[in-house]
Structure formats: C-alpha cells, structure tokens
Coordinates of C-alpha atoms and ligand atoms in Angstrom, one line a residue:
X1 CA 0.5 11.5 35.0
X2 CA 3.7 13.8 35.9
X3 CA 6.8 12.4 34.0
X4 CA 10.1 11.8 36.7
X5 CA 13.6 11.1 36.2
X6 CA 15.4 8.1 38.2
X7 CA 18.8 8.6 40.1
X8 CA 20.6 5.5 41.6
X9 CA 23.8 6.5 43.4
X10 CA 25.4 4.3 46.3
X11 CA 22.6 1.2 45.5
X12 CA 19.8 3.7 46.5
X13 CA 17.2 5.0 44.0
X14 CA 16.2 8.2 44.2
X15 CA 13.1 10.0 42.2
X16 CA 12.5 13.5 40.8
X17 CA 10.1 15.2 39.0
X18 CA 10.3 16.5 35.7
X19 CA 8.8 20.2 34.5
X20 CA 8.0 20.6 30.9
X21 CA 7.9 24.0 29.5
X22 CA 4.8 25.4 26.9
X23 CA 7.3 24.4 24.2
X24 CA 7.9 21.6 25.9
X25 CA 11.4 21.6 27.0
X26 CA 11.9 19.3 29.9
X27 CA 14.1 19.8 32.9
X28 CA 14.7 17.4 36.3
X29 CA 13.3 19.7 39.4
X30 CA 16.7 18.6 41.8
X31 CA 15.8 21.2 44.5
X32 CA 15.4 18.0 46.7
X33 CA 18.8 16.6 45.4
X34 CA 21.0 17.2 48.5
X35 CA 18.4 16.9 51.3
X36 CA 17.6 13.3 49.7
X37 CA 20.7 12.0 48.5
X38 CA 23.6 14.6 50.0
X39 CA 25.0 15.2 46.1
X40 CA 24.8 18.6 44.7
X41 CA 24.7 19.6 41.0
X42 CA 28.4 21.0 39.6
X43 CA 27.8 22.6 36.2
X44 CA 30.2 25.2 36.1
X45 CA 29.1 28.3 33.8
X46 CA 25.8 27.0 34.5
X47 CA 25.2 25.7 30.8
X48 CA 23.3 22.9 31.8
X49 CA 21.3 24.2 34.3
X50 CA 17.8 26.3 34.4
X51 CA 18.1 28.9 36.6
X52 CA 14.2 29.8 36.8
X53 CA 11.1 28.9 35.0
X54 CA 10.1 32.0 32.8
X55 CA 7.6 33.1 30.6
X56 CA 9.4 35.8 28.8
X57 CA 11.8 34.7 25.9
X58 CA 11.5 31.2 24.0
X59 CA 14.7 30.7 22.6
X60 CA 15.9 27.4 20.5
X61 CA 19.2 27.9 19.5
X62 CA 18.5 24.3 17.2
X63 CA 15.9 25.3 15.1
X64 CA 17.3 28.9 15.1
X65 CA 13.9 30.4 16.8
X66 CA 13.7 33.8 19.3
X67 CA 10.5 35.1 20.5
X68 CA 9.6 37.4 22.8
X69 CA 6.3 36.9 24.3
X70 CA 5.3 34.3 21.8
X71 CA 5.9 36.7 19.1
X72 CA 8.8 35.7 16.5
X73 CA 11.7 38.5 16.2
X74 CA 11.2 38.4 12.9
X75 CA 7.6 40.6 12.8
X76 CA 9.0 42.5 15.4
X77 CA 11.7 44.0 14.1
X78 CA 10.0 44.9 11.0
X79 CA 6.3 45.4 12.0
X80 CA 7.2 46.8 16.1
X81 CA 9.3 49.9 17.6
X82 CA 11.3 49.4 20.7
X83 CA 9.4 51.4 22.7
X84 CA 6.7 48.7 22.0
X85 CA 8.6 45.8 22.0
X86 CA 10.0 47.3 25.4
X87 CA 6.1 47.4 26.1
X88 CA 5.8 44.1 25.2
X89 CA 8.7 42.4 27.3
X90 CA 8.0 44.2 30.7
X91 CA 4.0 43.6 30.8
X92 CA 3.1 41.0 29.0
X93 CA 1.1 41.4 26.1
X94 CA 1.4 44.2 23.4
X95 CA -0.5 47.5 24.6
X96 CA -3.2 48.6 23.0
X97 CA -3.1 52.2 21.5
X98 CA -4.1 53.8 24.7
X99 CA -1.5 52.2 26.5
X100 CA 0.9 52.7 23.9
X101 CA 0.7 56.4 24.2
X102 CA 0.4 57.1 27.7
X103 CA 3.8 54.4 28.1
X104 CA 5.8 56.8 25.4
X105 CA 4.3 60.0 27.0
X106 CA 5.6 58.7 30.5
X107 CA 8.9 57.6 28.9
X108 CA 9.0 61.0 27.3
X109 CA 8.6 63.2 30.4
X110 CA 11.0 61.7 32.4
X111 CA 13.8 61.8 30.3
X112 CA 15.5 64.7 32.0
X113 CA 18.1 63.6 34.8
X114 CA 18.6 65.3 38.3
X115 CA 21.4 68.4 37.5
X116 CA 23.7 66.7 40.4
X117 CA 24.3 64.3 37.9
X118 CA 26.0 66.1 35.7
X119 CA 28.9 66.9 39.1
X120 CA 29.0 63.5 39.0
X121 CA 29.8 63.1 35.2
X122 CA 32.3 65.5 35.3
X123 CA 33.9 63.8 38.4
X124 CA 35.1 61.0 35.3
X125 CA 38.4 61.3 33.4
X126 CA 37.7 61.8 30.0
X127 CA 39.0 58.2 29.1
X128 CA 36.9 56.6 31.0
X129 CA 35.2 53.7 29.0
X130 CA 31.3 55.0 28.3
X131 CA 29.6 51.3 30.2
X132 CA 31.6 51.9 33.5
X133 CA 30.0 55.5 33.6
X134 CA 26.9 54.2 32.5
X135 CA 26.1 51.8 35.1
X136 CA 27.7 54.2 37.7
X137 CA 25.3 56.5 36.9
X138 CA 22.4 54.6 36.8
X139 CA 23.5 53.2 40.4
X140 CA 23.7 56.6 41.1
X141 CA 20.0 56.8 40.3
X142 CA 19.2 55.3 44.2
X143 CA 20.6 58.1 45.6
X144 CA 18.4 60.2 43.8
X145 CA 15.1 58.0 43.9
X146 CA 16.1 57.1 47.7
X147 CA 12.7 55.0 47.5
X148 CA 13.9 52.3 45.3
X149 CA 16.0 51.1 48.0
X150 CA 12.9 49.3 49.4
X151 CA 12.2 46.1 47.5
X152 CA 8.1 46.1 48.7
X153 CA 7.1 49.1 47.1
X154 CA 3.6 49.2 45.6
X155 CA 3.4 48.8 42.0
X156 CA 2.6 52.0 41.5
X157 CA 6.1 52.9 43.1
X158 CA 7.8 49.7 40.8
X159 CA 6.6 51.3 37.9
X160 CA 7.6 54.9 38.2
X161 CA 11.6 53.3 38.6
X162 CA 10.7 51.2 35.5
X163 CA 9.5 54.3 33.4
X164 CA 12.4 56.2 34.9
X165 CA 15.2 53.5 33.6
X166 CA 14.2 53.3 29.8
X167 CA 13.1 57.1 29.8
X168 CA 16.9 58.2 31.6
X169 CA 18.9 55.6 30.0
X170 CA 19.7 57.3 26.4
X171 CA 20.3 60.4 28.2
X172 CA 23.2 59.2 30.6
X173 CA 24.4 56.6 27.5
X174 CA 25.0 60.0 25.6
X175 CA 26.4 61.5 28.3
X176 CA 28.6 59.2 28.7
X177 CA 30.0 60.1 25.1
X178 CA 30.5 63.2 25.7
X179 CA 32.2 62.7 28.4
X180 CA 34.7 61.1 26.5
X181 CA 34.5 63.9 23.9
X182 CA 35.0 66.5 26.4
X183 CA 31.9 68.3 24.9
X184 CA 28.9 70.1 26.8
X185 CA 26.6 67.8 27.3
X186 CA 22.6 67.9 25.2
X187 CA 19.7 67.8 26.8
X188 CA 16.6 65.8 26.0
X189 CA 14.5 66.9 23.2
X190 CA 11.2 65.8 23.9
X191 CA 9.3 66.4 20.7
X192 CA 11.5 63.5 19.3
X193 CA 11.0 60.0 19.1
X194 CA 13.2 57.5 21.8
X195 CA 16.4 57.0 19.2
X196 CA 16.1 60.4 17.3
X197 CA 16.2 62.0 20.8
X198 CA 19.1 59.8 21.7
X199 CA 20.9 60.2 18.5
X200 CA 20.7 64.1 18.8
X201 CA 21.8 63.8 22.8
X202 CA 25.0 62.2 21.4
X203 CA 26.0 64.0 18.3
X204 CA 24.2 67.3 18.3
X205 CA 26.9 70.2 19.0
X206 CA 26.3 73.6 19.9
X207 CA 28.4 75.5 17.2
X208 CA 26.5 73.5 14.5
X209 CA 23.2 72.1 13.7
X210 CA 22.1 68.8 13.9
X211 CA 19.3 66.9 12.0
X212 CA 18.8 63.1 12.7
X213 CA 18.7 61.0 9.6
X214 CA 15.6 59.4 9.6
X215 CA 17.8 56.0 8.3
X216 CA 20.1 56.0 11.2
X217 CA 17.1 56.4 13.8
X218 CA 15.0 53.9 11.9
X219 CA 18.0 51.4 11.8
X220 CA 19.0 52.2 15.6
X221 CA 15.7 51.1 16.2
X222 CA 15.6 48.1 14.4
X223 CA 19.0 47.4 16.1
X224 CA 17.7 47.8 19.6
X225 CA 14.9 45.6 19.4
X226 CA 16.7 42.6 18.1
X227 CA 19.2 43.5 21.3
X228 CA 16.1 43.5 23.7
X229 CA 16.2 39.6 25.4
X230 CA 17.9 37.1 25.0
X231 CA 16.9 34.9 28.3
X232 CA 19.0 33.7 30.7
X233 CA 22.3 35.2 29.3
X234 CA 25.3 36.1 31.4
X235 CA 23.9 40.0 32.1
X236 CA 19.7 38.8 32.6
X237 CA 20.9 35.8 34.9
X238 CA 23.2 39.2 37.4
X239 CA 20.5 40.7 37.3
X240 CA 18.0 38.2 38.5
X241 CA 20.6 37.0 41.2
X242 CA 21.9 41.0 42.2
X243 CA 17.5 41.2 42.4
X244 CA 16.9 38.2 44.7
X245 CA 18.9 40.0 47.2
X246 CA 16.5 42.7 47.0
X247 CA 19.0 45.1 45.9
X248 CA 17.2 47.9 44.6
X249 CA 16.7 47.6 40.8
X250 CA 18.9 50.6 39.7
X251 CA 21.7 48.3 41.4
X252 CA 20.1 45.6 39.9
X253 CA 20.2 46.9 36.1
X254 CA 23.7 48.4 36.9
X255 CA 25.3 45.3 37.3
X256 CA 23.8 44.0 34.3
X257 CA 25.5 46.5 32.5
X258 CA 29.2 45.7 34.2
X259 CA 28.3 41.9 32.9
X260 CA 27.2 42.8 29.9
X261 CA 30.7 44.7 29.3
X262 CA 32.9 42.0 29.2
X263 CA 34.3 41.0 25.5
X264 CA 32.8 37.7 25.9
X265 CA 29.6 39.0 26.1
X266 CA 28.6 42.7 24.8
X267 CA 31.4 43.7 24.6
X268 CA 32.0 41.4 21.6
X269 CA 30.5 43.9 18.8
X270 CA 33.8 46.5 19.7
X271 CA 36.1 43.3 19.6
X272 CA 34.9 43.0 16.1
X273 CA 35.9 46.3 14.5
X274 CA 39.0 46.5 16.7
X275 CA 39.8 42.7 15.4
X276 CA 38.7 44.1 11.5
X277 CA 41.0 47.6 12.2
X278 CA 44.0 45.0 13.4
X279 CA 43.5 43.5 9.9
X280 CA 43.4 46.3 8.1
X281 CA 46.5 47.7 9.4
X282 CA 48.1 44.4 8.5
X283 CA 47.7 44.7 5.1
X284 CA 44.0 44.0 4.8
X285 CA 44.4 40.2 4.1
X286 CA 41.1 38.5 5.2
X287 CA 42.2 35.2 3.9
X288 CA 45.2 35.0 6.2
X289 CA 43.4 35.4 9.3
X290 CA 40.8 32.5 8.3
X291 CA 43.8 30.4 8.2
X292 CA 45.2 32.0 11.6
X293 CA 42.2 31.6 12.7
X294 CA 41.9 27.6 11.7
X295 CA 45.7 27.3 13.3
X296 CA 45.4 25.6 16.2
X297 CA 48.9 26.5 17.6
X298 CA 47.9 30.4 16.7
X299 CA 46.2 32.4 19.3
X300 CA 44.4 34.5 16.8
X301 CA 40.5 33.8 17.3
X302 CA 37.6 35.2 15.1
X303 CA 35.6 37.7 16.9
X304 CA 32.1 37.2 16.0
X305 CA 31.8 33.7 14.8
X306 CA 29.8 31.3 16.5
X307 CA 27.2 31.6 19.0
X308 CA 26.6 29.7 22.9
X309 CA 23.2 28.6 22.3
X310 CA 22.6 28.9 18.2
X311 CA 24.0 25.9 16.8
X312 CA 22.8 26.7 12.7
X313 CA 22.2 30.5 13.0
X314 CA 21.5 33.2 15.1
X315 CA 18.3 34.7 13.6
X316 CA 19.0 38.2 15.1
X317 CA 21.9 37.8 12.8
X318 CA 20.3 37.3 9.3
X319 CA 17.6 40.1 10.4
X320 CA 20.8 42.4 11.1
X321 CA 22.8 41.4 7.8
X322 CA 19.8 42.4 5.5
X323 CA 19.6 45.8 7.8
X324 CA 23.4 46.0 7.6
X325 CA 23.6 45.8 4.0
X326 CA 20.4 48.3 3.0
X327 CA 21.9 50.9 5.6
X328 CA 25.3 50.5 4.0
X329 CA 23.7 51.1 0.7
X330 CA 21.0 53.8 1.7
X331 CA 23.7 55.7 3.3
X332 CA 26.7 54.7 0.7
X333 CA 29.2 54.2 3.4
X334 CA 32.6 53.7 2.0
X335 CA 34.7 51.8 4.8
X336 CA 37.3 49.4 4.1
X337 CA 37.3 48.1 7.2
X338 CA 33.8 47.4 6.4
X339 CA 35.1 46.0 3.1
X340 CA 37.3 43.4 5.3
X341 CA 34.1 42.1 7.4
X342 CA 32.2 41.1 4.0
X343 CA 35.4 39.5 2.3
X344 CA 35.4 37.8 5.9
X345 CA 32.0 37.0 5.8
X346 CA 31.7 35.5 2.4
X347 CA 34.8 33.2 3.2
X348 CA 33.7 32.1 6.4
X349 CA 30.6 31.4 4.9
X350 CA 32.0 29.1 2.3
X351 CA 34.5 27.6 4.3
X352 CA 33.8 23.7 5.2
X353 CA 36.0 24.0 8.0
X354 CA 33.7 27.2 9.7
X355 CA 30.8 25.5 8.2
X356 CA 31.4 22.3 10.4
X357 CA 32.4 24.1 13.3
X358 CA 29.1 26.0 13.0
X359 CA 31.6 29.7 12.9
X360 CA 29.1 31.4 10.8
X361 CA 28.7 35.5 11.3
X362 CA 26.7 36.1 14.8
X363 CA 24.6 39.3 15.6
X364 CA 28.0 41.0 17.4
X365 CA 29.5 40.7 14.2
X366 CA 27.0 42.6 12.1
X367 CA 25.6 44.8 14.8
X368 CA 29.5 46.0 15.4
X369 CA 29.3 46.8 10.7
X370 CA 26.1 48.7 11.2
X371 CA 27.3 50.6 14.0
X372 CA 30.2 52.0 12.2
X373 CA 28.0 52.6 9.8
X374 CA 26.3 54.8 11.5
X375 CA 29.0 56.7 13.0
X376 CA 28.8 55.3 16.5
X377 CA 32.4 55.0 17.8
X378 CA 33.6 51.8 18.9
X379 CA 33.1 51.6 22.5
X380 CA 30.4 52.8 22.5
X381 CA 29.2 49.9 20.8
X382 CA 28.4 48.0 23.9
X383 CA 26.2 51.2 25.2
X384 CA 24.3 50.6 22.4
X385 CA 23.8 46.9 22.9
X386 CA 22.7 48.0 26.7
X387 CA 20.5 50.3 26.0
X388 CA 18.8 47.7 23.9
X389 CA 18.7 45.1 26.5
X390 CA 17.0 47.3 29.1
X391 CA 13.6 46.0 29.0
X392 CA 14.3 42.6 28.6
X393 CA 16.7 43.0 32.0
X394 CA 13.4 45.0 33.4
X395 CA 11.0 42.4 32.6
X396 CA 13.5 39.6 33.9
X397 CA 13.7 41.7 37.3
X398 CA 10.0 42.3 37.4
X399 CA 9.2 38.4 36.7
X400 CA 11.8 37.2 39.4
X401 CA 9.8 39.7 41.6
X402 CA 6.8 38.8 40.8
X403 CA 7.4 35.0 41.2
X404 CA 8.7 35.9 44.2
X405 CA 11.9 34.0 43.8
X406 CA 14.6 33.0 46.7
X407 CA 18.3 34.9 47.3
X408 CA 20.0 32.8 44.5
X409 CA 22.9 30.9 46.3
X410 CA 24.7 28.5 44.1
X411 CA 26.9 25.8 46.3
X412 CA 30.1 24.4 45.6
X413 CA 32.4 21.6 45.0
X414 CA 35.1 22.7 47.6
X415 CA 38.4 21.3 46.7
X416 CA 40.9 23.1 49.2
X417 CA 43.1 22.4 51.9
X418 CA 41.5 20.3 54.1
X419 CA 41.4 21.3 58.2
X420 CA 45.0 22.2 59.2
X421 CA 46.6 24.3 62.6
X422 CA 47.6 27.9 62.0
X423 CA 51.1 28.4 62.0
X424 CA 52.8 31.6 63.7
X425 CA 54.8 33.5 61.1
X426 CA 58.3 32.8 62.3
X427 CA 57.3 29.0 61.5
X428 CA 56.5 29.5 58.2
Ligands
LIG1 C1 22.9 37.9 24.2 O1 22.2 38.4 23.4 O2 22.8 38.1 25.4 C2 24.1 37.1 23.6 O3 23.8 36.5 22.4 C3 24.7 36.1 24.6 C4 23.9 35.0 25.1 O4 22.7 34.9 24.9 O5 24.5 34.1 25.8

C-alpha cells in the first residue's frame, strides 16, 4: 500500500501521498495542496523542497555519497574520462566502445565555431570577466543554429545542439581568455584529446611553441568530472526552469553559466585564492584568520569551508585533495599562497570549533589550489568549473524534456501594500 502524510489545518484533515525515491528518500506530493486546502508551500531558497523527480545524480550529503548514474564518483574519476562520464550523464548508461568513439569523433568535428563569432568576441572590452563572455557566446549559438529555437525538434535535431555544446564549449572558454589577454585567438586542434585541445586553445601562443603536459591534461580531466553534476544545485535547477519555458537550450545552458558565476556558487573556487592572496599580503598569518574567522563580530568569512548539502564531507573534496597534492608534487609547484591553503587546511582540520561546525575544506577550496597549480588564472577558475558542469546541465535539460515537465512557476507569500487609490503627484 502507498504510504501518505496527514495535514490538519483549520479542524480539516487533509491527505497526500508520499513518493519514495530508488534510494528511498521520501517526499510529500503537495501538488494538490492549494486546490484542497488553499495553503501554499513557502520555503524560500527552496532547501526543503524537490523540485523534480530525477534519475540522474544520487547525492547524500549524510553519508557523504555522489553518484552519477548509480556509479560512485569515486571509480569514476579514477577508472572514466569526461568525455565518458559526459557520456554517461546525458544518455543513461556508459557507452559501449562503438559509442564511445563515434560520441568523441562527433565531439571532435564540431569543435570549430562559426568565424562571426570571433566579431563578436572582439566586440568585448578586454576586462570583461571570461563567464559573462562565455555564456554570451554560447547564447549567441541560437543565432547561429536558428533551429534550436524550436523546442520539438526530432531527436536527431536535440542531439546535434547537444554534440555542438560540449564540442564548442572549450573553444569559446579559451577564447574567452584570450580575450582578456588581448592575444590572437587558437584554433581547435583536432588530433588532441578534449582537455589537451582546450589547454593548447588557451595557452598556446604563436611566437612560441606549446606542448601540453600530459599531468595538467590528465588532472584537468580528473577535475572536470568530479565538477560534472551535482543535482539540483542553484545553476541545474535555472536551467531546468529557463528549459520549461522552452527557451532554446543554448539559452538554457547560458543562464546556467550566469548562476553558476555568482561567489556563492562557482564562483567560490576564485574567492578562495583571492581570500588566500588577501592573506598573504597581510603577512601570511593563517592562524589569525581562523580566529577572524571564529569572531562573530568580524566580518571575515572562510571561503571554502563547509558545504549546503554535505554535512561530514564532500567526497569530490577528498578525491580533489589527493589529486591536489600528487599534482603539486609531480609538478613541484612552489606557491606560498598555496603554502597558506595547507597551513589553513591542517588548522581547520584540527580545530574543534570548525570540526563542530562541520567547516572542513570543500571541493571550491581544493579545485581553486589545483587550479593555480596549473597555471589557470583566477577567474577563470569558474570557466573551468562550467565547462565541467556541461553535461550534467545537458542531461538535466534533456531529462526535464523528456519527462515532459510544466513552465516551472513558483507562488508566493505576498506581503505588500494591501489595495489602496492612486494618488496624483501634487498629492504626494
Ligand atoms: C555544486 O557542485 O553545484 C556545488 O557544490 C553547489 C551545490 O551543490 O549546491
């Protein structure tokens, strides 16, 4: 028998039924709420409530557990590549060899981007942060695929926009940089792999020549897959909403990207080194700022402590420490900036008062040391973490598609002015 959950408000009982998940997590269906009982739901930042039923990412943030697919993170970021984890996410199931390679060689021969583009890239100033000309540009992609603008396309049609994103993404991201650099911009390479390419887009220059390091592509990779999902996070759940409009998915995926930037989301991993570069050019005393940060009356806060949903760890963050360490060591970075992070580490780690608060290192926190590491400037940090999150944004789209989900239209708790007379301006 189907479990329900009992609601008595004003002397009336009222019944709704409850929807267990595969790992059994259970949730009250209230999408009768109002038209039964005339109350509404007010859970503001929506912490409490499940947006959509999803087969995608299990997540417990108790146990400390992320899978994607059913598969733990774990084997895939040291048995998978992101091309098929990306794979993985958007359709399913993990391809088989044959799939594999026709997916990469699609993904490979589309990675060259329209030449208007580039008009369009040079229209930025040179300041202009990397993530607002990323997702310009890829909004800029319905202009070019026209097509996409109609949400019932055949799959055939679906797919070619999906290919198009993760093959055209790592060649705007660089562009983006060099942008910023004011240098000529690289075009793909296609007889390299997805983050050798990307890596050679951004730091390749024409007066010099450029080899990738097989570490730094090996640990971008690593980096991206543990960045791939993450459920219903701030940036997935825009997308799924900009989506149920039926807003074509390059504006869909754009506006992922402008909520991903903010600092209290992706753009945490640059708050990190600009927080650890603050403490540096205070003097370098880690110790201070773990007491400002335990001061209650200081406005100094940690960046990269802590996580929304992992209350013991964040497993992407112990995965991301052991990378972050054998990278340091592999390619003997010298950093004291990076030197600050592990003194701030270790203490926070052996600190009762960030141990009962449950402050322990997240994955901003290391993925921001690993991409210093390997020479990526700060903000572009949050590219980074974008261009890792594509497919799991893809896959969100595709399933809220698929399921063929309503216009999302959150209602409110409207505590205005109640009904009042206008009043001409020489009254007021
Ligand atoms: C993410 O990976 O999206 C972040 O950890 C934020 C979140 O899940 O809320």
């Amino acid at each position: 028998m189907s479990e329900s959950a009992k609601l008595s408000f004003k002397g009336q009982d009222y019944e709704f039924p409850v929807i267990t998940g595969t790992e059994n997590e259970s949730a009250i269906d209230i999408a009768k709420l109002r038209a039964s009982s005339g109350l509404i739901t007010l859970d503001p930042g929506y912490k409490n409530t499940g947006a959509t039923k999803s087969a995608i990412t299990f997540l417990d943030g108790e146990e400390g557990i992320l899978r994607y697919r059913g598969y733990r993170i774990e084997d895939l970021a040291e048995k998978s590549t992101f091309l098929e984890v990306s794979y993985l996410l958007i359709y399913g199931e993990l391809p088989t060899q044959v799939q594999y390679e026709n997916f990469s060689k699609e993904i490979t021969h589309h990675t060259l981007v329209h030449e208007d583009i580039k008009k369009i890239l040079e229209g930025f100033p040179s300041n202009a942060h990397p993530m607002g000309v990323l997702s310009s540009l890829i909004c800029a992609l319905t202009a070019f695929y026209p097509d996409s603008l109609n949400p019932n396309r055949n799959e055939e049609e679906i797919n070619m926009s999906i290919i198009r994103l993760i093959a055209k993404m790592p060649t705007f991201a660089a562009w983006a940089y060099k942008n910023e650099m004011g240098h000529p911009v690289n075009y793909p390479d296609n007889s390299l792999d997805y983050c050798s390419n990307f890596l050679k887009m951004m730091f390749a220059l024409p007066a010099e020549k450029y080899d990738v390091d097989p570490v730094v592509s090996a640990a971008l990779d690593k980096l991206l897959i543990l960045h791939a999902d993450h459920e219903q996070n701030c940036s997935t759940s825009t997308v799924r909403i900009v989506g149920s409009s039926q807003a074509s998915i390059y504006a869909s995926i754009s506006a992922g990207i402008n909520a991903l930037w903010g600092p209290l989301h992706g753009g945490a991993n640059q708050s990190v080194i600009e927080m650890l570069e603050a403490i540096k050019a205070d003097g370098g005393d880690a110790k201070k700022y773990l007491d400002k940060a335990k001061d209650k009356n200081d406005p100094f806060r940690l960046m990269g402590f802590g996580h929304r949903v992992y209350k013991n760890f964040d497993p992407r963050a112990k995965i991301i420490k052991k990378a972050a360490d054998d990278v340091l060591e592999k390619l003997g970075v010298n950093d004291p900036v990076l030197d600050i992070a592990k003194e701030l580490e270790h203490a926070a780690l052996n600190d009762q008062y960030f141990i009962d608060r449950q402050l322990y290192p997240n994955v901003d926190f290391y993925s921001g040391i690993i991409y210093r590491a390997l020479g990526i400037p700060t903000d572009m940090f949050t590219v980074m973490f974008a261009l890792g999150r594509l497919p799991g944004w893809i896959a969100q789209w595709k399933e809220m598609r698929e399921n063929g989900e309503p216009i999302g239209r959150p209602r409110q708790v409207y505590t205005g002015e109640n009904e009042r007379d206008y009043v001409s301006m020489n009254k007021r």
